[in-house]
Amino acid sequence: MAAAYGQVPPSTTTQMDTKGEEKMKTRVDYFNLPCPIPYEEIQREAFMSLKPELFEGLRFDFTKGLNQKFALSHSVAMGPTELPSQSSETIKIPTAHYEFGANFIDPRVLMSIVQLMLVGRVLTDGRLNARLKFDLTDKLTLKGNAQLTSEPDMSHGMATFDYKGSDYRAQFQVGNGALFGASYIQSVTPHLSLGGEVFWTGQHRKSGVGVAIRYNTDKMVATAQVASTGIVTLSFVQKVSEKVSLATDFIYNYLSKEVTSSVGYDYILRQCRLRGKIDSNGCTSAFLEERLNMGLNFILSAEVDHRKKDYKFGFGLTVGE
Amino acid sequence: MADKFLSLEKVKEVWHTQVHDEQNWALNKKLLRAFGLFVGSIIVFRNFGDQMARIFHQATMMPMISSRLSPVI
């Protein structure tokens, strides 16, 4: 009877609304895509799992926060340093150095993001490292880093401007030695982003271009990057759970004819984080960070290369945040 | 007969230059090994990743369980 008077029964309307809502959910809104990650971090998941900070010898880091914004750090490192050599043999010389550091972080109270960050490090061999990060606006960030040494022509500095759009990011770099670089990355679909970069060095009269593609879901991340410098990089990370990630990468330099593939894992336990990998050249490595107590971490590092007969073992402690 | 884009002779020529040439084959062997490791890892991760994580979790839990069962040792 209701249908005879032109009124649709409520059950049918509910079904139609539900189907309509489902259709709307499956449709992609190309004017509302997510903002992609920065171009230089396009392989960060694989980098975090497969390239931990391996070291050889002893390492001790102590960080003391003086207040909410300012902290001092002391670092001691003792161990052999590898020198570049043209032969296949590895040349190492024993070194030891002390590093004094200062960190200043000024958070923006309202939006709870770091507006200004200054980091400085001074080493006993006379080197000074400095880093700056400053949010000029909500979308524009200025980054700078510099390394000053007493050796002639070995000091360098670089400034970077990052602009974050709604579904894209753009970056412009300028450094000493007439170094200019730019990169751009755009979200094409909710899971796919494409990017490219270009750089030019006036001092060495060299230039290069590169393109990259990244596909990510909740469970996996796949990336591919090609550069005119001759490097092709592929990576794949499977996020098995919140605590376990499995990663693999493939790096091929078609100019120097070198190729390497790595397979690794990243396992986060309650008290520790364990990362390990093996590559196609037969080199295996592992890195363990164990939390002994609040603010006290124990670190173990190992890298074994039977082919080159190069064995590196390291241990250390980090105190403070 | 008209020349085809992909003829048997061209295939043989590529095979001889890439496989029978020692220098090229050394590089191709490394390339195949690395790419095979990469692709094989992806296949294993996607098909057996959950099982690998479960086995690893059980292996790391075993020392904790055994230490609780035999505190004297």
XYZ file of C-alpha atoms in Angstrom:
394
model
C 0.000 0.000 0.000
C 2.786 2.427 0.803
C 4.384 1.699 -2.571
C 1.068 2.528 -4.266
C 1.236 6.032 -2.756
C 4.793 6.530 -4.047
C 6.427 5.866 -0.721
C 9.331 3.406 -0.709
C 9.361 0.892 2.148
C 12.096 1.718 4.718
C 13.859 -1.654 4.336
C 14.500 -1.062 0.639
C 15.778 2.472 1.307
C 18.173 1.124 3.954
C 19.511 -1.498 1.542
C 19.984 1.093 -1.193
C 21.741 3.484 1.228
C 24.055 0.695 2.411
C 24.973 -0.259 -1.137
C 25.481 3.376 -2.018
C 27.750 3.891 0.983
C 29.742 0.802 0.038
C 30.183 2.130 -3.497
C 31.337 5.483 -2.110
C 33.864 3.754 0.175
C 35.395 1.725 -2.662
C 35.633 4.770 -4.954
C 38.988 6.538 -4.758
C 38.863 10.261 -4.110
C 41.780 11.473 -6.265
C 41.420 14.985 -4.868
C 41.982 13.749 -1.339
C 45.066 11.539 -1.562
C 47.431 11.143 1.399
C 50.672 13.079 1.540
C 53.593 10.823 0.520
C 56.750 10.366 2.560
C 59.823 12.437 1.601
C 61.722 11.337 -1.515
C 64.957 10.651 0.377
C 63.064 8.359 2.785
C 61.324 6.326 0.111
C 63.129 3.162 1.251
C 63.180 3.896 4.965
C 61.506 0.646 6.066
C 64.069 -1.456 4.211
C 66.861 0.850 5.367
C 65.827 0.520 9.020
C 65.706 -3.277 8.842
C 68.711 -3.998 6.618
C 71.177 -1.232 7.507
C 71.629 -0.851 11.258
C 74.585 1.170 12.545
C 77.123 -1.645 12.678
C 80.371 -0.775 14.392
C 83.596 -2.406 15.544
C 85.175 -2.010 18.946
C 83.800 -0.171 21.952
C 81.127 2.476 21.961
C 79.794 4.420 24.944
C 77.156 7.154 24.686
C 75.891 9.250 27.564
C 73.086 11.801 27.150
C 72.004 14.098 29.965
C 68.989 16.333 29.680
C 69.492 19.603 31.526
C 65.917 20.741 30.966
C 63.047 20.043 28.590
C 64.758 21.796 25.695
C 68.498 21.349 26.212
C 70.643 18.205 26.504
C 74.354 17.421 26.483
C 75.967 14.220 25.235
C 79.323 12.513 25.625
C 80.449 9.716 23.328
C 83.554 7.564 23.393
C 84.478 5.218 20.546
C 87.523 2.939 20.401
C 88.210 0.575 17.585
C 89.746 0.072 14.167
C 88.783 2.327 11.288
C 88.697 0.940 7.764
C 90.764 2.771 5.141
C 89.808 2.683 1.451
C 92.215 0.521 -0.532
C 92.379 -0.470 -4.148
C 93.301 -4.070 -3.377
C 90.816 -6.637 -2.075
C 92.491 -6.704 1.347
C 91.016 -4.619 4.140
C 93.306 -2.077 5.792
C 92.422 -0.975 9.304
C 94.077 1.444 11.695
C 93.228 1.643 15.400
C 91.597 4.893 16.451
C 89.925 6.341 19.497
C 87.975 9.542 19.819
C 85.740 11.484 22.176
C 82.747 13.466 20.985
C 80.984 16.227 22.906
C 77.486 17.166 21.787
C 74.691 19.584 22.526
C 71.038 19.297 21.484
C 68.450 22.067 21.576
C 64.812 21.280 20.786
C 62.113 23.957 20.935
C 58.715 22.296 20.557
C 55.728 24.207 19.335
C 53.324 24.032 22.237
C 50.014 24.285 20.392
C 50.631 21.845 17.589
C 53.064 19.595 19.555
C 55.604 19.406 16.766
C 59.261 20.334 16.881
C 59.661 23.817 15.457
C 63.366 24.342 16.018
C 66.040 21.721 16.487
C 69.780 22.374 16.775
C 72.365 19.613 17.091
C 76.100 20.134 17.420
C 78.993 17.708 17.825
C 82.697 18.377 18.373
C 85.294 15.634 18.034
C 88.804 15.390 19.412
C 90.275 15.378 15.888
C 88.971 18.911 15.374
C 85.852 18.144 13.372
C 82.603 20.018 14.024
C 79.230 18.655 12.875
C 76.144 20.830 13.021
C 72.512 20.239 12.064
C 69.546 22.587 11.978
C 65.827 22.015 11.435
C 63.394 24.932 11.511
C 59.690 25.051 10.558
C 59.294 28.361 8.732
C 55.576 27.715 8.273
C 53.288 24.716 8.734
C 54.248 23.478 5.274
C 57.757 24.856 4.725
C 60.769 23.493 6.604
C 64.371 24.614 6.464
C 67.099 22.055 7.164
C 70.812 22.644 7.251
C 73.873 20.570 7.985
C 77.547 21.391 7.996
C 80.822 19.687 8.703
C 83.867 21.836 9.436
C 87.381 20.382 9.571
C 90.895 21.736 9.845
C 91.875 20.027 6.594
C 91.696 22.289 3.529
C 88.781 21.774 1.107
C 87.193 19.144 3.357
C 84.545 21.362 4.963
C 81.083 21.357 3.478
C 77.584 22.597 4.185
C 74.126 22.180 2.715
C 70.731 23.871 3.094
C 67.452 22.161 2.207
C 63.966 23.616 1.785
C 61.110 21.101 2.126
C 57.583 21.982 1.072
C 54.746 19.668 2.080
C 51.621 19.865 -0.062
C 48.295 18.109 0.304
C 49.318 15.101 -1.793
C 52.886 15.940 -2.813
C 56.247 16.998 -1.443
C 58.899 19.151 -3.064
C 62.480 19.729 -1.964
C 65.250 22.086 -3.055
C 68.879 21.753 -1.932
C 71.848 24.059 -2.238
C 75.340 23.324 -0.979
C 78.889 24.540 -1.207
C 80.825 23.678 -4.318
C 77.867 24.889 -6.402
C 75.767 21.865 -5.493
C 72.088 22.167 -6.482
C 69.429 19.518 -6.159
C 65.657 19.180 -6.351
C 63.192 16.366 -5.819
C 59.447 15.927 -6.146
C 57.136 13.111 -5.097
C 53.412 12.807 -5.819
C 50.719 10.456 -4.559
C 49.027 8.909 -7.583
C 46.676 6.559 -5.709
C 46.174 6.001 -1.959
C 48.885 3.328 -2.107
C 51.135 4.428 -4.997
C 53.481 7.389 -5.200
C 55.920 8.446 -7.930
C 58.875 10.744 -7.582
C 61.927 12.125 -9.312
C 65.101 14.001 -8.480
C 67.789 15.984 -10.261
C 71.128 17.317 -9.054
C 74.028 19.329 -10.468
C 77.486 19.898 -9.004
C 79.305 22.883 -10.431
C 82.635 22.007 -8.841
C 82.865 18.549 -10.413
C 80.767 19.409 -13.482
C 78.457 16.443 -12.912
C 74.699 16.090 -13.034
C 72.207 13.297 -12.578
C 68.547 12.424 -12.581
C 66.619 9.699 -10.835
C 63.097 8.342 -10.605
C 61.433 6.291 -7.908
C 58.185 4.471 -7.323
C 56.717 3.321 -4.019
C 53.749 1.047 -3.389
C 52.680 0.487 0.195
C 49.820 -1.150 2.020
C 49.296 -2.015 5.682
C 51.178 -5.269 5.181
C 53.958 -4.502 2.714
C 56.105 -1.825 1.114
C 57.698 -2.202 -2.331
C 59.996 0.404 -3.877
C 62.069 0.784 -7.027
C 64.608 3.500 -7.767
C 66.733 4.172 -10.848
C 69.365 6.890 -11.141
C 71.576 8.074 -13.983
C 74.575 7.549 -11.687
C 74.141 3.898 -12.611
C 72.328 2.540 -9.572
C 69.168 0.467 -9.681
C 67.634 -0.298 -6.275
C 64.669 -2.539 -5.536
C 63.345 -3.244 -2.056
C 60.505 -5.152 -0.459
C 59.409 -5.192 3.188
C 56.752 -7.547 4.549
C 55.252 -6.342 7.831
C 54.307 -9.657 9.351
C 53.139 -8.058 12.582
C 53.790 -4.942 14.676
C 56.907 -6.601 16.050
C 58.266 -8.503 13.063
C 59.373 -7.216 9.654
C 61.069 -9.183 6.899
C 62.990 -7.205 4.284
C 64.961 -7.793 1.105
C 66.725 -5.475 -1.307
C 68.553 -5.620 -4.627
C 71.204 -3.057 -5.596
C 72.815 -3.068 -9.053
C 75.361 -0.578 -10.352
C 75.444 -1.019 -14.112
C 78.424 1.303 -14.506
C 80.759 -0.432 -12.051
C 79.138 -3.867 -12.655
C 78.510 -4.532 -8.964
C 75.423 -6.271 -7.682
C 74.286 -7.137 -4.143
C 71.118 -8.577 -2.714
C 70.289 -8.754 1.004
C 67.696 -10.575 3.061
C 67.055 -9.550 6.642
C 64.694 -9.407 9.562
C 63.756 -6.900 12.242
C 62.329 -8.385 15.413
C 61.166 -6.209 18.309
C 60.846 -8.011 21.624
C 59.733 -6.566 24.929
C 63.225 -5.708 26.135
C 65.276 -5.756 22.964
C 65.421 -5.229 19.245
C 67.240 -7.726 17.027
C 68.137 -7.129 13.382
C 70.042 -9.507 11.149
C 70.778 -9.975 7.493
C 72.709 -12.024 4.951
C 73.661 -10.882 1.476
C 74.533 -12.501 -1.836
C 78.268 -11.938 -1.252
C 78.154 -14.209 1.783
C 78.395 -11.460 4.392
C 76.220 -11.888 7.488
C 75.552 -9.325 10.171
C 73.481 -8.864 13.307
C 72.693 -5.957 15.615
C 71.181 -6.275 19.083
C 69.896 -3.485 21.311
C 68.878 -4.665 24.770
C 67.211 -2.445 27.341
C 68.774 -3.376 30.661
C 67.016 -0.691 32.627
C 65.223 2.609 32.110
C 67.607 4.716 30.025
C 70.322 2.022 29.911
C 70.813 0.075 26.685
C 73.350 -2.606 25.845
C 74.436 -2.904 22.192
C 76.056 -5.790 20.363
C 77.177 -5.647 16.736
C 78.668 -8.356 14.514
C 79.588 -8.519 10.841
C 81.287 -11.555 9.330
C 82.608 -11.697 5.753
C 84.372 -14.984 5.136
C 85.190 -14.119 1.530
C 87.183 -10.994 2.418
C 88.294 -12.495 5.751
C 86.942 -9.412 7.504
C 85.401 -9.967 10.945
C 83.949 -7.100 12.953
C 82.594 -7.351 16.477
C 81.523 -4.482 18.667
C 79.842 -3.840 21.993
C 78.654 -0.727 23.748
C 76.388 1.007 26.215
C 74.066 3.947 25.794
C 72.933 5.839 28.870
C 70.119 8.352 28.775
C 67.426 8.967 26.165
C 62.318 -14.775 -46.209
C 62.049 -11.341 -44.606
C 64.236 -10.645 -41.538
C 62.235 -11.062 -38.318
C 62.680 -8.837 -35.306
C 63.536 -11.849 -33.161
C 65.226 -14.572 -35.138
C 66.861 -17.756 -33.946
C 70.259 -16.500 -35.041
C 69.945 -13.371 -32.945
C 68.957 -15.471 -29.942
C 71.985 -17.707 -30.469
C 74.230 -14.679 -30.810
C 72.975 -13.211 -27.507
C 73.368 -16.611 -25.834
C 77.002 -16.913 -27.010
C 77.935 -13.383 -25.916
C 76.262 -13.578 -22.529
C 76.864 -17.195 -21.495
C 79.935 -18.449 -23.309
C 81.925 -15.252 -22.827
C 83.771 -15.592 -19.505
C 83.684 -11.936 -18.486
C 80.007 -11.459 -19.239
C 79.045 -14.762 -17.667
C 80.809 -13.886 -14.402
C 78.694 -10.741 -14.107
C 75.518 -12.488 -15.270
C 76.049 -15.241 -12.710
C 76.296 -12.679 -9.899
C 73.260 -10.864 -11.284
C 71.174 -14.026 -11.475
C 72.192 -15.108 -7.978
C 71.339 -11.734 -6.454
C 68.075 -11.309 -8.358
C 67.081 -14.895 -7.579
C 67.717 -14.284 -3.885
C 65.615 -11.122 -4.031
C 62.656 -12.691 -5.849
C 62.851 -15.925 -3.841
C 62.824 -13.946 -0.602
C 59.701 -12.083 -1.667
C 57.932 -15.363 -2.487
C 58.959 -16.909 0.845
C 57.958 -13.794 2.811
C 54.513 -13.589 1.251
C 53.757 -17.296 1.577
C 55.519 -18.297 4.794
C 56.122 -15.016 6.622
C 53.596 -15.719 9.377
C 55.058 -19.155 10.054
C 58.601 -17.767 10.161
C 57.583 -15.153 12.711
C 55.807 -17.803 14.823
C 58.866 -20.110 14.808
C 61.183 -17.241 15.689
C 58.895 -16.181 18.539
C 58.818 -19.726 19.916
C 62.601 -20.017 19.631
C 63.137 -16.810 21.590
C 60.551 -17.790 24.228
C 62.149 -21.229 24.892
C 65.110 -19.975 27.047
C 62.709 -17.947 29.203
C 60.447 -20.956 29.769
C 63.324 -23.359 30.536
C 64.869 -20.915 33.021
C 61.570 -20.707 34.892
C 61.176 -24.480 35.014
C 64.682 -25.170 36.393
C 65.735 -22.215 38.574
C 68.386 -24.284 40.372
C 70.344 -24.791 37.182
